[in-house]
Every structure is written in structure tokens, then in C-alpha cells.
C-alpha atoms as one frame of an Amber mdcrd trajectory, in Angstrom:
protein
 -85.844 -13.012-118.702 -89.226 -11.969-119.368 -91.569 -14.836-117.701 -95.537
 -14.321-117.811 -95.617 -15.545-113.730 -93.766 -12.092-112.760 -94.867  -9.536
-115.451 -98.636  -9.776-114.957 -99.742 -10.748-118.606 -97.262  -9.113-120.375
 -96.174 -11.907-122.491-100.388 -12.663-123.406 -99.975  -8.519-124.671 -97.456
 -10.102-127.247-100.212 -12.638-128.625-101.968 -11.926-131.694-104.722 -14.093
-133.898-103.474 -15.458-137.254-106.354 -13.057-138.952-104.964  -9.723-137.475
-104.040  -6.718-139.659-101.049  -5.425-140.027-102.072  -2.425-137.946-102.982
  -4.084-134.828 -99.508  -6.069-134.782 -98.098  -2.389-135.455 -99.724  -1.662
-132.132 -98.893  -4.542-130.274 -95.413  -4.598-131.035 -95.220  -1.169-130.695
 -96.885  -0.820-126.511 -94.759  -4.353-125.911 -91.520  -2.199-126.860 -89.829
  -5.825-127.739 -89.449  -5.396-131.200 -91.999  -8.195-131.844 -95.220 -10.114
-131.502 -96.216 -13.578-131.571 -99.259 -15.382-134.013-100.966 -17.865-131.598
-103.821 -20.195-131.877-106.910 -18.777-129.730-107.841 -22.014-128.538-104.786
 -23.106-127.602-102.159 -20.222-127.111 -99.623 -22.285-129.193 -97.090 -19.990
-130.976 -97.099 -20.371-134.814 -94.971 -18.107-135.384 -93.408 -14.632-134.686
 -93.982 -10.936-136.771 -91.376  -8.694-136.255 -91.768  -5.033-137.217 -89.334
  -5.604-140.483 -91.584  -8.252-141.655 -94.103  -5.641-141.639 -92.385  -2.926
-143.287 -91.611  -5.706-146.010 -95.215  -6.625-146.687 -96.114  -2.902-146.577
 -93.705  -2.573-149.391 -95.272  -5.379-151.069 -98.229  -3.787-151.454-100.146
  -4.986-148.594-102.114  -2.264-146.453-102.604  -1.247-142.509-106.060  -3.121
-142.354-105.102  -5.903-145.089-105.562  -9.489-142.371-102.053 -11.248-143.884
-100.396 -11.298-140.766 -99.909 -15.317-141.790 -98.558 -14.391-145.097 -95.883
 -12.266-143.494 -94.924 -13.622-140.057 -91.408 -16.125-139.494 -92.420 -19.684
-139.409 -90.319 -22.228-138.205 -88.951 -19.206-135.640 -85.886 -19.404-133.218
 -87.092 -20.648-129.441 -85.776 -22.777-126.973 -87.545 -25.328-124.196 -87.774
 -23.998-120.760 -84.893 -24.611-118.604 -82.121 -23.763-121.658 -79.141 -21.983
-119.838 -78.474 -18.415-120.534 -75.375 -18.884-122.003 -76.970 -21.520-124.311
 -79.611 -18.775-125.350 -77.069 -15.868-125.879 -75.054 -18.356-128.061 -78.430
 -18.699-130.130 -78.999 -15.383-130.767 -74.985 -14.814-132.060 -75.499 -17.733
-134.150 -78.957 -16.743-135.850 -78.266 -13.305-135.567 -81.823 -12.253-133.303
 -82.604 -10.182-130.220 -84.927 -11.813-128.680 -85.735 -15.935-128.190 -88.699
 -16.716-126.782 -88.914 -19.551-124.071 -92.044 -22.348-124.882 -93.509 -24.776
-122.949 -94.707 -28.850-123.464 -97.145 -27.433-125.844 -95.718 -24.550-127.623
 -97.424 -21.717-125.320 -94.844 -18.693-124.634 -93.406 -19.337-121.378 -90.994
 -16.170-121.308 -88.619 -14.389-123.519 -85.221 -13.590-123.393 -84.222 -10.311
-125.141 -80.870  -9.343-125.484 -81.133  -6.117-123.438 -81.785  -8.527-121.082
 -78.182 -10.059-121.207 -76.492  -6.291-121.427 -78.007  -5.691-118.274 -77.619
  -8.409-116.883 -75.455  -8.079-113.427 -71.507  -7.963-114.513 -68.916 -10.380
-112.753 -65.526  -7.620-111.754 -63.610 -10.985-112.395 -61.347 -11.131-115.196
 -61.385 -14.426-117.242 -58.011 -16.500-119.281 -58.520 -18.779-121.665 -55.777
 -20.645-122.486 -55.395 -21.062-126.080 -51.427 -21.378-127.384 -51.129 -25.137
-127.464 -50.655 -26.421-130.623 -53.355 -29.852-130.271 -50.723 -32.554-131.811
 -52.912 -35.102-130.876 -55.546 -33.798-133.549 -53.230 -33.120-136.132 -53.386
 -32.999-139.167 -56.744 -30.842-138.273 -54.631 -28.801-136.690 -52.412 -28.253
-138.983 -54.035 -24.734-140.239 -56.088 -24.082-137.524 -55.079 -23.910-133.769
 -57.178 -26.581-131.300 -59.724 -24.279-130.064 -60.281 -22.521-133.395 -61.738
 -25.726-134.302 -65.170 -25.865-134.658 -68.247 -27.604-133.366 -71.616 -27.442
-134.585 -70.740 -24.464-136.933 -68.529 -22.299-134.265 -65.295 -22.800-132.851
 -64.622 -24.055-129.859 -62.834 -20.994-128.366 -66.165 -18.950-129.920 -68.403
 -20.924-127.732 -66.156 -19.933-124.721 -66.309 -16.677-124.910 -70.017 -16.396
-125.453 -70.659 -19.168-122.474 -68.579 -16.262-120.056 -70.302 -13.319-121.272
 -73.533 -14.575-120.711 -72.308 -15.581-117.713 -70.962 -11.837-116.747 -67.792
 -11.922-117.931 -66.512  -8.282-119.154 -63.044  -8.789-120.015 -60.844 -12.111
-121.281 -57.011 -12.736-122.055 -56.954 -15.272-124.694 -53.188 -16.706-124.197
 -52.012 -16.834-127.867 -48.871 -18.860-129.675 -49.089 -21.051-131.859 -51.200
 -20.012-135.124 -51.954 -16.619-132.699 -53.189 -14.300-135.954 -55.804 -17.074
-136.787 -57.443 -16.052-133.052 -56.823 -12.172-133.450 -58.199 -11.630-136.159
 -61.765 -14.172-135.686 -62.181 -12.336-132.505 -60.255  -8.992-132.492 -60.824
  -6.312-129.328 -63.628  -8.424-128.629 -66.134  -6.225-129.431 -68.337  -8.127
-131.446 -68.773 -10.828-128.652 -69.810  -8.169-126.263 -66.659  -8.052-124.229
 -62.940  -6.861-124.033 -60.397  -9.296-125.289 -57.025  -8.531-124.475 -54.112
 -10.761-125.222 -51.138 -12.578-123.478 -48.468 -13.223-126.189 -46.614 -16.419
-125.200 -42.440 -16.234-127.118 -42.866 -20.028-126.556 -45.459 -22.698-125.048
 -46.047 -21.504-121.055 -47.846 -24.723-120.403 -51.478 -24.408-118.879 -50.264
 -21.789-116.292 -47.333 -19.930-116.925 -49.249 -17.274-119.209 -50.695 -16.081
-116.036 -47.169 -14.112-115.441 -47.917 -12.131-118.525 -50.891 -10.422-116.939
 -50.806  -6.740-116.605 -50.262  -5.363-113.175 -51.160  -6.449-109.772 -54.667
  -8.089-109.859 -57.130  -7.035-107.441 -60.092  -9.842-108.370 -59.608 -13.607
-108.657 -59.646 -14.626-112.025 -60.835 -17.445-113.648 -58.944 -19.706-115.556
 -60.060 -21.993-118.333 -58.049 -24.807-120.596 -59.145 -23.478-124.725 -60.679
 -26.944-125.654 -63.515 -27.231-123.122 -67.073 -27.658-123.543 -68.792 -26.506
-120.682 -72.174 -24.968-120.004 -71.565 -24.498-116.326 -72.236 -21.146-114.704
 -69.111 -19.557-113.797 -70.841 -17.222-111.506 -71.321 -20.229-108.999 -67.856
 -21.512-109.195 -66.423 -17.808-108.609 -68.853 -17.780-105.746 -67.371 -21.064
-103.909 -64.283 -19.605-104.209 -65.034 -16.251-102.096 -67.058 -18.219 -99.518
 -64.366 -21.128 -98.467 -61.919 -18.288 -98.214 -59.479 -20.527-100.850 -56.528
 -18.559-102.594 -56.867 -21.157-105.556 -60.437 -23.453-106.696 -60.326 -26.501
-109.034 -63.072 -27.418-110.772 -63.374 -31.526-110.408 -65.616 -33.583-112.525
 -66.999 -37.143-111.237 -65.397 -39.297-113.927 -66.085 -43.170-114.249 -64.307
 -45.823-115.530 -65.510 -49.963-116.206 -63.204 -52.322-115.701 -63.616 -54.671
-118.465 -62.152 -57.634-116.339 -63.365 -59.319-113.164 -61.471 -57.729-110.679
 -59.849 -60.576-107.715 -59.566 -59.255-103.908 -56.559 -61.447-102.719 -55.353
 -61.834 -99.401 -51.543 -63.221 -99.166 -52.286 -66.639-101.686 -55.742 -66.865
-101.367 -58.863 -65.346-103.302 -61.179 -63.686-101.098 -63.542 -61.494-103.137
 -64.634 -61.505-107.108 -65.756 -58.432-108.685 -67.443 -59.156-112.324 -66.466
 -56.057-114.158 -66.961 -53.169-111.266 -66.931 -49.601-111.782 -64.890 -46.907
-110.392 -65.411 -43.299-109.865 -62.885 -40.874-109.414 -62.472 -36.722-109.051
 -60.705 -35.591-112.284 -59.484 -31.751-113.127 -62.007 -30.455-115.629 -59.351
 -27.712-116.388 -61.137 -24.877-114.953 -60.285 -22.976-111.748 -60.101 -19.653
-110.042 -57.023 -17.835-108.935 -56.628 -15.229-106.012 -53.606 -12.860-106.446
 -51.843 -14.704-103.935 -51.795 -17.713-105.998 -51.367 -15.815-109.029 -47.985
 -14.404-107.593 -46.965 -18.451-107.282 -46.458 -18.867-111.284 -42.432 -17.917
-112.329 -42.430 -15.371-115.024 -40.666 -16.559-118.254 -41.080 -20.431-117.478
 -43.201 -23.021-119.104 -45.644 -24.119-116.247 -48.269 -26.502-115.829 -51.378
 -25.875-113.321 -50.963 -29.172-111.275 -47.359 -27.243-110.081 -48.838 -24.098
-109.137 -51.573 -25.886-106.853 -48.852 -27.991-105.599 -46.903 -24.427-104.906
 -49.479 -23.723-103.091 -50.554 -26.326-100.824 -46.648 -26.086-100.317 -46.972
 -22.753 -99.157 -49.841 -22.534 -96.877 -52.265 -21.499 -99.451 -55.766 -22.409
 -98.855 -56.613 -25.163-101.984 -60.486 -25.815-102.532 -62.616 -27.426-105.018
 -65.739 -26.895-106.659 -68.031 -29.932-108.301 -69.276 -29.668-111.939 -72.481
 -30.588-111.962 -73.601 -29.233-115.499 -72.004 -30.558-119.344 -68.482 -30.732
-119.495 -66.244 -31.942-122.039 -62.404 -31.935-122.949 -61.475 -31.816-126.596
 -58.270 -32.932-126.893 -58.190 -36.046-128.669 -60.080 -37.020-132.143 -62.261
 -38.912-130.436 -64.214 -36.274-128.260 -64.062 -34.274-131.318 -65.849 -36.634
-132.594 -68.402 -37.139-129.051 -68.465 -32.987-129.235 -69.563 -32.903-133.278
 -72.250 -36.376-132.960
């Protein structure tokens, strides 16, 4: 990300006043080499709109001259932008959704604070770790929505859940993604293809019959040399997966489970008793638990614990690793996370 503090005024060089000429705008775009400029208020620095070389070309085709001061007539306003603190994965999702290659970051006053470019994402550090997304389930709890659409392909805010996961992983540096498929597999294949349009290589693990939340790992080709990230296909999360993998490696784990704090409020008064006596009465207490978030990292030794051709859930793999004295640890999730396995959860995600 290009940031003012680290670019010695580069972002300021992309700014144009509203009365700038088309020739001046061309010069700024050419010098900046990021394919756009920003129209800003001279007094406040507030961004009013963006101008691309395509905008200028279309203005000229409409009859404008290079010396014409028609910049405000050909700029894009409103324009695509994000607030400071927006995660990289979310920016990449926005680029994909809106078909843009640059997304400015604006501060609280609407001034240019940074600039994301597609070039930045393509050149970002890549992870050697492949990812597996379990996308073969029938989604019976979401019937009839899943009668013709596999659960991971249900849309949230105009985009399939599975596509959000894929773009999130790509934004975090994952280059190879395996999709385990069974139910309505053709729908998923037709949407993602080989992954080229999504910035990664996508391969498919064909489950001949439903193999549970871990069984498809036995279908991975050849011996694995790096830990593998495994995710359920009905999750919405913005957790940086590079941090999860780092926890796995620093802790010398063979299997790492992501855990999320989940609080439940008891809607009644709860009594604490000693024999036949009540020693305390707590009104509507709240209890917190660490729950399985459906995101894991498995080293090759842990993957070898998955039996071939058998329905296997991840809880069974965890138990086998513990019984085999393989180190099993956890990574606490701090970011947004939502399991979309029930109608009320899907409604919440769509709300």
C-alpha cells in the first residue's frame, strides 16, 4: 500500500484542482504511473473524485480539447474508496466486485491517506502453504435454499460465500486452493474454473460420497511438504491466515485449531447448591466458552492421520493426534467470524 508517510509526498503529486486541464491531468497520470489522479479541494485536500486515463480519453472523444478545463465533468464521483484500517482481504474483494485496480484510502476528513493497487496484491509476499476449503456438504439445514445451489455458493451481499473465502485467502497470500466437492459439484466448478480469474490456482478434491469435515484431506495429491490451511466452506471471516500459520509454526504444533470466544446468557436465575441448601443465586448469568471456529492448520504428520476413503470429521483427527502424542495447539481468533450453517445465521450475514 502506498502511504503518504513512506512515499515522501507521492500521494500529493496525484492531486489536481477542480479547474485543472485535461493536459495537466494526463501529465499527472503519466508521472504517477498508477493510472489515475485525484481531484481535490485546494483548501482542505478533500477528494472530490477520481480521473483515469480512460475518463480523459472518453472526454476527448466527446470533443474536449487538451487545454479545456473540464476536469470536474469527466471525473468519477462518487468513487470507490475505503476507510483507514480496512483489511487487505476486504480491499481485494472490493476490487474484484467493482472491477477496479486501484482503491484509495480516505481519512476521517475525506483526504487521501493511502492507495491500494492491484499491483500491490500481485506483488505481495506469497505463502507456500496451500489451503483446502471443505465445500462438499449438502446444507440440509438451509433447505430449500440449497436445493439447486450448494451451501457455500449461497450469496451474501451479492457474492457467494465460497468466493469470499477464496478472495480472502488470495488477499492473504495463498496461491493454491483445493476445493473439496460432492453435492452439486458442477456449480462450483463452473464458477471457479482453474482459479485464474481469482488470482490463484484452484484444484478439486472429488468426494465420491460425503467424507465429513476432514475425510477429503486423504485425497490430496502426493506427500505434502508444508502445513496446510483447512477451512469449512460456510464461514465468513477476515482473520489474517498468515498469522494463523505463524502461530502453528512458532508453537511447533502438528495440528492447530482456531478457537473463538462464544458467550451465552442463561435467561433464568442460576442457583448454586450445597446438599439441600442454596448458597448463591445468580440472576441471568453469562458464560463464555472457546468454540471450534472451523479453521485449522495441519502439518504433514497430522494429515497422515486421516484414513483414506472413510467419512472422518476433524474432531476425530484431533483425537487421533492427541492419542498419538502429536502436539495440538490453538490460535485465538480476534477478528470477524461467522458460521453460516443455519437460516438465522445466513439472515444475520445478509443483514
